[in-house]
Amino acid sequence: MTDKTTVKTLLILGASGDLTGRLLLPGLAGLLATGRAAGLRLVGAGSDPWTPDQWRKRVDEAFAAAASKADATVKKSLTAVAGSTSYHQVDVTADGPLADLLGQLEGPVAIYFALPPHISQKACEVLRREQLPTGTRLVMEKPFGSGEESARELNKTLATLVPEDHVHRVDHFLGKATVLNILGLRFANRFLEPVWNRNHIEKVEIVFDEDLALEGRARYYDGAGALRDMIQSHLLQVLALLALDAPATLHERDLRDAIATVLRASTVKAPYAKSTRRARYSAGTLDGRAVPDYTAEEGVDAARNTETLAEVEVSVDNWRWQGVPFILRSGKAIGRKRKEAVITFRPVPHLPTGFSGVDSPNQLRIGFGPDVLELDVDVNGPGDIFSLDRASLVAELNAPDLLPYGEVLEGILTGDPLLSVRGDTAEDCWRIVEPVLRSWSRGTVPLESYDAGSAGPAGWPANGDA
């Protein structure tokens, strides 16, 4: 890192959009409530012709939850930020207006691109290094670009504007507590690391199943789908944390080097009809409410064949993991919400004759939100001591004191890139999934169907019990 300059101004582009109101501003409010963003000025910019009152109302509503639990000092801090905020109608893709706005702001400035990827790219292309206040940080939402080539071009553009360590490609899915929980579990326990390899682990499943349907996000989601939206953007990062070799330190260079090494070794192997699956939900019931067929949702173009459930088997071709499948899965409108990594160990080589009962492989489950650790073990059951029962050892892991976007913003404001994705890694994530996307576009992998509220199509390996 080149410096630890504290950001003075947070400029949100796309301030009138859903991401800002639903996630960014509440995350900022939580961060302000901790006192770790003192003196920050908030500025919003967007294409909508909002009045100052409209923007102030959005900020006040987003800050309300934090303010309701705050003491007088925190309330004063929240009121100060909300009272000094301003909104500017700006076409960020035009040459001049964004640069003019930046010239009015106190630096260092963090520019948060809460915009579609292609708009963010155009906005960066019209900026020049000399137009940016000293210490400017550029914050890019995922997905970063729309493919490997566009990600590479965007990286080249960003490199003309600021140093790499001033670029934050944010991944809100992996908060600091979650990252450190995984690394602490793996490397602080002597009994785990010797068995954390192909000799003892049969498979690794990383699952993010949502019990929500489209929820009005067709404008973005129907052009993305589950593979781009979750697996490319987030779950490959979880894979890297579970598979990496121990870094020397937790400094961003060591950790991000270790992540990059794993992802460079990762591929989804053809034939894709065997290594990948895709499906789309049909009408069903979720938590007692009727959900229409995905193609009947407002804003959906059925001809796109957008998948709402994706599952891919990733191979990590290195000494530690050769032959171990990493199954990544994410879907919408699933009956049971699952956010977890499941590590399945190989069966014991021999169970002494005389034991009966459970003899299935042991599993370690790492839950994400809430972060929970659960280790399944076989023990002698009550009554017949020769009969084995499955027991679970459960521990709650450290919970973050901030919302996911609060953690993201704290890293941005303090200049800590630990939780951001490095440029080469962003390109590698696209390299891994792009052959699959091309195969799917040619129809070589069937688009299956599942009822909303079910566990997904019958027979999928990572199905849970809905």
Coordinates of C-alpha atoms in Angstrom, one line a residue:
M1 CA 0.0 0.0 0.0
T2 CA 1.2 3.5 -0.8
D3 CA -0.6 5.3 2.0
K4 CA -3.3 5.2 4.6
T5 CA -4.9 8.5 3.8
T6 CA -8.4 8.8 5.3
V7 CA -11.1 9.6 2.7
K8 CA -12.7 13.0 3.3
T9 CA -15.6 12.7 0.7
L10 CA -17.7 9.7 -0.3
L11 CA -19.2 10.3 -3.8
I12 CA -21.8 7.8 -4.7
L13 CA -22.6 7.5 -8.4
G14 CA -26.0 6.0 -9.0
A15 CA -27.2 7.6 -5.8
S16 CA -30.9 7.3 -6.8
G17 CA -30.6 3.6 -7.5
D18 CA -31.7 0.6 -5.5
L19 CA -28.2 -0.5 -4.3
T20 CA -27.6 2.9 -2.7
G21 CA -30.9 3.0 -0.8
R22 CA -31.1 -0.6 0.2
L23 CA -27.5 -1.4 1.1
L24 CA -24.9 1.4 0.8
L25 CA -26.5 4.0 2.9
P26 CA -27.6 1.7 5.7
G27 CA -24.1 0.3 5.7
L28 CA -22.7 3.8 6.0
A29 CA -25.0 4.6 8.8
G30 CA -23.8 1.6 10.8
L31 CA -20.2 2.6 10.2
L32 CA -20.9 6.2 11.3
A33 CA -22.5 4.9 14.4
T34 CA -19.3 3.2 15.5
G35 CA -17.4 6.5 15.2
R36 CA -15.0 5.1 12.7
A37 CA -15.9 7.6 9.9
A38 CA -15.8 10.9 11.7
G39 CA -15.7 14.0 9.5
L40 CA -16.9 12.3 6.3
R41 CA -18.9 14.2 3.8
L42 CA -21.5 12.3 1.7
V43 CA -22.3 13.4 -1.9
G44 CA -24.7 11.7 -4.2
A45 CA -24.9 11.9 -8.0
G46 CA -27.3 10.3 -10.5
S47 CA -29.1 10.7 -13.8
D48 CA -32.4 11.3 -12.1
P49 CA -33.5 15.0 -11.6
W50 CA -33.8 14.7 -7.8
T51 CA -34.3 17.7 -5.6
P52 CA -32.2 18.2 -2.5
D53 CA -35.2 17.2 -0.4
Q54 CA -35.7 13.9 -2.2
W55 CA -32.0 13.0 -1.6
R56 CA -32.1 14.1 2.0
K57 CA -35.3 12.0 2.5
R58 CA -33.5 8.9 1.1
V59 CA -30.5 9.5 3.4
D60 CA -32.7 10.1 6.5
E61 CA -34.7 6.9 5.8
A62 CA -31.6 4.8 5.4
F63 CA -30.1 6.2 8.6
A64 CA -33.3 5.8 10.6
A65 CA -32.5 2.3 11.9
A66 CA -29.1 3.2 13.2
A67 CA -30.4 6.5 14.7
S68 CA -33.1 4.7 16.6
K69 CA -30.6 2.7 18.6
A70 CA -28.0 5.5 18.9
D71 CA -27.0 7.7 21.8
A72 CA -26.8 11.4 21.6
T73 CA -23.3 11.5 20.2
V74 CA -24.0 9.0 17.4
K75 CA -27.2 10.8 16.5
K76 CA -25.3 14.0 16.2
S77 CA -22.8 12.4 13.9
L78 CA -25.6 10.9 11.7
T79 CA -27.4 14.2 11.6
A80 CA -24.2 16.1 10.7
V81 CA -23.6 13.8 7.7
A82 CA -27.2 13.9 6.6
G83 CA -27.4 17.7 7.0
S84 CA -24.4 18.4 4.9
T85 CA -25.0 16.0 2.1
S86 CA -25.8 17.1 -1.4
Y87 CA -27.1 15.6 -4.7
H88 CA -26.1 16.4 -8.2
Q89 CA -27.7 15.4 -11.4
V90 CA -24.8 14.3 -13.6
D91 CA -24.4 12.3 -16.8
V92 CA -21.3 10.4 -15.8
T93 CA -20.7 9.0 -19.3
A94 CA -20.3 12.6 -20.8
D95 CA -16.9 14.2 -21.0
G96 CA -16.7 16.9 -18.4
P97 CA -19.6 16.9 -15.9
L98 CA -18.1 14.3 -13.5
A99 CA -14.7 15.9 -13.6
D100 CA -16.3 19.2 -12.9
L101 CA -18.1 17.8 -9.9
L102 CA -14.9 16.2 -8.6
G103 CA -13.2 19.6 -8.8
Q104 CA -15.7 20.9 -6.2
L105 CA -15.1 18.2 -3.6
E106 CA -12.6 18.0 -0.8
G107 CA -10.1 15.2 -1.3
P108 CA -9.2 12.5 -0.9
V109 CA -12.4 11.3 -2.6
A110 CA -13.8 7.8 -2.8
I111 CA -15.9 7.4 -5.9
Y112 CA -18.4 4.6 -5.5
F113 CA -19.7 3.3 -8.9
A114 CA -23.1 2.0 -7.8
L115 CA -23.9 1.6 -11.5
P116 CA -24.3 -1.2 -14.1
P117 CA -20.8 -2.4 -15.3
H118 CA -21.0 -0.9 -18.8
I119 CA -21.9 2.5 -17.4
S120 CA -19.1 2.3 -14.8
Q121 CA -16.7 1.5 -17.7
K122 CA -17.8 4.5 -19.8
A123 CA -17.6 6.8 -16.8
C124 CA -14.0 5.8 -16.2
E125 CA -13.1 6.2 -19.8
V126 CA -14.1 9.9 -19.9
L127 CA -11.9 10.6 -16.8
R128 CA -8.2 11.6 -16.8
R129 CA -5.7 11.2 -14.0
E130 CA -5.2 15.0 -13.6
Q131 CA -9.0 15.5 -13.0
L132 CA -8.9 13.4 -9.9
P133 CA -8.2 14.8 -6.5
T134 CA -5.0 13.5 -4.9
G135 CA -5.6 10.2 -3.1
T136 CA -8.8 9.3 -5.0
R137 CA -10.1 5.8 -4.6
L138 CA -12.2 4.1 -7.2
V139 CA -14.8 1.6 -6.0
M140 CA -16.2 -0.8 -8.5
E141 CA -19.2 -3.1 -7.8
K142 CA -19.2 -6.7 -9.0
P143 CA -19.6 -8.1 -11.6
F144 CA -16.4 -6.4 -12.7
G145 CA -16.9 -6.1 -16.4
S146 CA -19.0 -8.5 -18.4
G147 CA -16.3 -11.0 -19.4
E148 CA -12.6 -11.6 -19.3
E149 CA -11.8 -9.2 -22.1
S150 CA -14.0 -6.4 -20.8
A151 CA -12.5 -6.9 -17.3
R152 CA -9.0 -6.6 -18.8
E153 CA -9.9 -3.4 -20.7
L154 CA -11.4 -1.9 -17.5
N155 CA -8.3 -2.8 -15.6
K156 CA -6.2 -1.0 -18.2
T157 CA -8.5 2.1 -17.9
L158 CA -8.3 2.1 -14.1
A159 CA -4.5 1.8 -14.2
T160 CA -4.3 5.1 -16.1
L161 CA -6.3 6.8 -13.3
V162 CA -5.0 5.5 -9.9
P163 CA -2.6 2.9 -8.6
E164 CA -3.9 -0.6 -8.2
D165 CA -4.1 -0.3 -4.4
H166 CA -6.5 2.6 -4.8
V167 CA -8.9 0.4 -6.7
H168 CA -11.5 -1.4 -4.6
R169 CA -13.4 -4.1 -6.5
V170 CA -15.8 -4.8 -3.7
D171 CA -17.2 -8.2 -2.7
H172 CA -19.8 -7.6 0.0
F173 CA -20.4 -11.3 0.2
L174 CA -17.1 -11.8 2.0
G175 CA -17.0 -9.5 5.0
K176 CA -13.8 -9.2 7.2
A177 CA -15.3 -11.4 9.9
T178 CA -16.1 -14.2 7.5
V179 CA -12.7 -14.1 5.8
L180 CA -10.9 -14.2 9.2
N181 CA -13.2 -16.9 10.5
I182 CA -12.3 -19.2 7.6
L183 CA -8.6 -18.4 7.8
G184 CA -8.5 -18.7 11.6
L185 CA -10.3 -22.1 11.5
R186 CA -7.9 -23.4 8.9
F187 CA -4.6 -22.2 10.1
A188 CA -4.9 -21.9 13.9
N189 CA -5.9 -25.6 14.5
R190 CA -3.2 -28.1 14.2
F191 CA -5.6 -31.0 13.7
L192 CA -7.2 -29.6 10.5
E193 CA -4.3 -28.6 8.3
P194 CA -2.8 -32.2 8.0
V195 CA -6.1 -33.5 6.6
W196 CA -7.0 -30.4 4.5
N197 CA -6.0 -32.0 1.1
R198 CA -7.0 -34.6 -1.5
N199 CA -5.9 -37.5 0.7
H200 CA -8.6 -36.9 3.2
I201 CA -11.2 -34.7 1.6
E202 CA -13.7 -36.2 -0.9
K203 CA -15.4 -33.0 -2.0
V204 CA -16.2 -29.4 -1.1
E205 CA -19.6 -27.8 -1.7
I206 CA -20.1 -24.1 -1.6
V207 CA -23.8 -23.2 -1.6
F208 CA -25.8 -20.0 -1.7
D209 CA -29.4 -20.8 -2.1
E210 CA -31.9 -18.0 -1.5
D211 CA -35.5 -18.4 -0.3
L212 CA -36.3 -15.2 -2.4
A213 CA -37.5 -15.0 -5.9
L214 CA -36.7 -12.2 -8.4
E215 CA -38.1 -9.5 -6.1
G216 CA -38.3 -6.8 -8.8
R217 CA -34.6 -7.2 -9.9
A218 CA -35.3 -8.3 -13.5
R219 CA -33.6 -5.3 -15.0
Y220 CA -30.2 -6.5 -13.7
Y221 CA -30.8 -10.2 -13.0
D222 CA -32.3 -11.3 -16.3
G223 CA -29.2 -10.2 -18.1
A224 CA -26.9 -11.9 -15.6
G225 CA -28.3 -15.1 -14.2
A226 CA -27.0 -17.2 -11.2
L227 CA -23.7 -18.1 -12.7
R228 CA -22.5 -14.5 -13.3
D229 CA -24.4 -13.0 -10.4
M230 CA -23.2 -15.3 -7.6
I231 CA -20.7 -18.0 -8.7
Q232 CA -18.4 -15.8 -10.8
S233 CA -18.8 -12.8 -8.5
H234 CA -18.6 -14.3 -5.1
L235 CA -18.4 -18.1 -4.6
L236 CA -15.1 -18.4 -6.5
Q237 CA -13.6 -16.2 -3.8
V238 CA -14.9 -18.5 -1.1
L239 CA -13.4 -21.4 -2.9
A240 CA -10.0 -19.7 -2.9
L241 CA -10.1 -19.0 0.8
L242 CA -11.0 -22.7 1.5
A243 CA -8.3 -24.0 -0.9
L244 CA -5.3 -21.6 -0.5
D245 CA -2.0 -22.5 1.1
A246 CA -1.2 -20.6 4.3
P247 CA 0.0 -17.1 3.6
A248 CA 2.9 -15.8 5.6
T249 CA 0.8 -12.8 6.9
L250 CA -2.7 -11.4 6.7
H251 CA -1.3 -8.3 4.9
E252 CA -3.2 -7.8 1.7
R253 CA -0.3 -8.7 -0.6
D254 CA 0.3 -12.1 0.9
L255 CA -3.3 -13.0 1.2
R256 CA -4.3 -11.8 -2.3
D257 CA -1.2 -13.5 -3.8
A258 CA -2.4 -16.8 -2.2
I259 CA -6.0 -16.3 -3.6
A260 CA -4.7 -15.5 -7.0
T261 CA -2.5 -18.7 -7.0
V262 CA -5.6 -20.9 -6.3
L263 CA -7.7 -19.3 -9.0
R264 CA -5.0 -19.6 -11.6
A265 CA -5.1 -23.3 -11.0
S266 CA -8.9 -23.5 -11.2
T267 CA -11.0 -24.6 -14.2
V268 CA -14.4 -26.0 -15.1
K269 CA -13.6 -29.0 -17.3
A270 CA -15.5 -30.0 -20.4
P271 CA -17.8 -31.7 -21.3
Y272 CA -20.0 -29.1 -19.6
A273 CA -23.1 -31.3 -19.8
K274 CA -21.4 -33.4 -17.1
S275 CA -19.6 -30.7 -15.1
T276 CA -22.4 -28.0 -15.0
R277 CA -26.1 -27.7 -14.5
R278 CA -28.6 -24.9 -15.0
A279 CA -32.3 -24.5 -14.2
R280 CA -35.0 -21.9 -14.0
Y281 CA -37.9 -21.8 -11.5
S282 CA -41.5 -22.3 -12.4
A283 CA -44.6 -21.3 -10.5
G284 CA -44.7 -22.5 -6.9
T285 CA -45.0 -21.4 -3.3
L286 CA -42.4 -19.7 -1.1
D287 CA -43.1 -19.3 2.6
G288 CA -46.8 -19.5 2.0
R289 CA -47.0 -17.0 -0.8
A290 CA -47.5 -17.8 -4.5
V291 CA -44.6 -17.2 -6.8
P292 CA -45.2 -16.9 -10.6
D293 CA -43.2 -18.7 -13.2
Y294 CA -39.9 -16.8 -13.7
T295 CA -40.8 -16.1 -17.3
A296 CA -44.0 -14.4 -16.1
E297 CA -42.1 -12.0 -13.8
E298 CA -42.2 -8.4 -14.9
G299 CA -39.2 -7.4 -17.0
V300 CA -38.1 -10.9 -17.9
D301 CA -37.3 -11.8 -21.5
A302 CA -38.0 -15.6 -21.7
A303 CA -35.9 -15.9 -24.9
R304 CA -32.7 -15.1 -22.9
N305 CA -33.0 -18.5 -21.1
T306 CA -31.6 -17.0 -18.0
E307 CA -30.9 -19.5 -15.3
T308 CA -32.0 -18.9 -11.7
L309 CA -30.1 -21.9 -10.4
A310 CA -26.6 -22.8 -11.4
E311 CA -24.2 -25.5 -10.3
V312 CA -20.6 -26.0 -11.5
E313 CA -17.9 -28.4 -10.6
V314 CA -14.5 -26.6 -10.4
S315 CA -11.2 -28.5 -10.5
V316 CA -8.2 -27.0 -8.7
D317 CA -5.3 -28.5 -10.5
N318 CA -2.5 -28.5 -7.9
W319 CA -0.7 -30.9 -5.6
R320 CA -3.1 -30.3 -2.7
W321 CA -6.5 -30.6 -4.5
Q322 CA -6.0 -32.7 -7.6
G323 CA -9.1 -34.8 -8.1
V324 CA -11.2 -33.1 -5.4
P325 CA -14.4 -31.6 -6.9
F326 CA -15.4 -28.1 -5.7
I327 CA -19.1 -27.9 -6.3
L328 CA -20.4 -24.3 -6.5
R329 CA -24.1 -23.7 -6.5
S330 CA -26.4 -20.7 -6.2
G331 CA -30.1 -20.3 -6.8
K332 CA -33.2 -18.3 -6.2
A333 CA -36.7 -19.4 -5.0
I334 CA -35.3 -22.4 -3.2
G335 CA -37.5 -23.7 -0.3
R336 CA -34.7 -23.7 2.3
K337 CA -32.2 -20.9 2.5
R338 CA -28.6 -22.3 2.6
K339 CA -25.4 -20.2 2.9
E340 CA -22.7 -22.6 3.7
A341 CA -19.5 -24.5 2.7
V342 CA -19.7 -28.2 3.3
I343 CA -16.4 -30.2 3.4
T344 CA -17.0 -33.9 3.1
F345 CA -14.1 -36.1 4.3
R346 CA -13.3 -39.5 2.8
P347 CA -14.8 -42.6 4.5
V348 CA -12.7 -44.3 7.1
P349 CA -10.6 -47.1 5.4
H350 CA -12.1 -49.8 7.6
L351 CA -14.8 -49.8 10.3
P352 CA -14.1 -52.7 12.7
T353 CA -16.6 -55.5 12.4
G354 CA -19.1 -55.4 15.2
F355 CA -20.0 -51.7 14.9
S356 CA -23.4 -50.8 13.3
G357 CA -25.3 -47.7 12.6
V358 CA -24.0 -44.5 11.0
D359 CA -20.9 -45.0 8.9
S360 CA -21.2 -42.2 6.4
P361 CA -18.3 -39.8 5.9
N362 CA -17.8 -36.9 8.4
Q363 CA -18.6 -33.4 7.3
L364 CA -17.5 -30.0 8.4
R365 CA -20.0 -27.2 7.7
I366 CA -19.1 -23.5 7.7
G367 CA -22.2 -21.3 7.7
F368 CA -22.2 -17.7 6.3
G369 CA -24.6 -15.3 8.0
P370 CA -24.8 -16.3 10.7
D371 CA -21.3 -17.6 10.8
V372 CA -21.5 -21.1 12.4
L373 CA -19.2 -24.0 12.5
E374 CA -20.7 -27.5 12.7
L375 CA -18.6 -30.8 12.7
D376 CA -20.4 -34.1 12.3
V377 CA -18.8 -37.0 14.1
D378 CA -19.8 -40.6 14.8
V379 CA -20.0 -41.6 18.4
N380 CA -21.2 -44.6 20.4
G381 CA -24.9 -44.1 20.9
P382 CA -27.0 -44.6 24.1
G383 CA -28.3 -48.1 24.8
D384 CA -26.4 -50.3 22.4
I385 CA -22.8 -49.2 22.7
F386 CA -21.9 -51.0 19.5
S387 CA -24.3 -48.8 17.5
L388 CA -22.9 -45.5 16.2
D389 CA -24.9 -42.3 16.2
R390 CA -24.2 -39.1 14.3
A391 CA -23.5 -36.1 16.6
S392 CA -22.7 -32.5 15.8
L393 CA -20.3 -30.2 17.5
V394 CA -21.5 -26.7 17.0
A395 CA -19.8 -23.4 17.6
E396 CA -20.8 -19.8 16.8
L397 CA -18.1 -17.9 15.0
N398 CA -17.3 -14.3 15.5
A399 CA -20.1 -12.0 14.3
P400 CA -19.3 -8.7 12.6
D401 CA -20.3 -5.5 14.3
L402 CA -21.2 -3.9 10.9
L403 CA -23.5 -4.7 8.0
P404 CA -21.7 -6.2 5.0
Y405 CA -21.6 -2.8 3.2
G406 CA -20.4 -1.1 6.4
E407 CA -17.4 -3.4 6.3
V408 CA -16.8 -2.7 2.6
L409 CA -17.0 1.1 3.2
E410 CA -14.7 0.9 6.2
G411 CA -12.0 -0.7 4.1
I412 CA -12.5 1.9 1.4
L413 CA -12.3 4.9 3.8
T414 CA -9.3 3.6 5.6
G415 CA -7.5 2.6 2.4
D416 CA -7.4 -1.1 3.3
P417 CA -7.7 -3.3 0.1
L418 CA -7.8 -6.6 2.0
L419 CA -11.4 -7.3 1.1
S420 CA -11.3 -6.0 -2.4
V421 CA -10.6 -8.2 -5.4
R422 CA -7.3 -7.6 -7.2
G423 CA -7.3 -6.9 -10.9
D424 CA -5.7 -10.2 -12.1
T425 CA -8.1 -12.2 -9.9
A426 CA -11.1 -10.4 -11.3
E427 CA -10.0 -11.5 -14.8
D428 CA -9.3 -15.1 -13.7
C429 CA -12.9 -15.4 -12.3
W430 CA -14.2 -14.6 -15.8
R431 CA -11.7 -17.0 -17.4
I432 CA -13.1 -19.8 -15.3
V433 CA -16.8 -19.3 -16.1
E434 CA -16.7 -17.9 -19.7
P435 CA -16.4 -21.3 -21.4
V436 CA -19.4 -22.5 -19.5
L437 CA -21.4 -19.4 -20.5
R438 CA -20.5 -20.0 -24.1
S439 CA -21.5 -23.6 -23.9
W440 CA -24.8 -22.7 -22.3
S441 CA -25.6 -20.1 -25.0
R442 CA -25.2 -22.8 -27.6
G443 CA -27.7 -25.0 -25.8
T444 CA -25.3 -27.8 -25.1
V445 CA -26.5 -28.0 -21.4
P446 CA -30.3 -28.3 -21.0
L447 CA -32.1 -25.6 -19.0
E448 CA -34.0 -27.7 -16.5
S449 CA -37.0 -26.6 -14.4
Y450 CA -37.9 -26.7 -10.7
D451 CA -40.9 -25.5 -8.7
A452 CA -40.4 -22.3 -6.7
G453 CA -40.2 -23.5 -3.1
S454 CA -38.6 -26.8 -3.9
A455 CA -35.0 -28.0 -3.4
G456 CA -34.2 -27.7 -7.1
P457 CA -34.4 -30.3 -9.9
A458 CA -34.3 -33.9 -8.6
G459 CA -30.9 -35.5 -8.6
W460 CA -28.7 -32.5 -8.4
P461 CA -25.7 -33.3 -6.1
A462 CA -25.9 -30.3 -3.8
N463 CA -29.6 -30.3 -3.2
G464 CA -30.6 -29.7 0.4
D465 CA -33.8 -30.6 2.0
A466 CA -36.4 -28.0 1.2

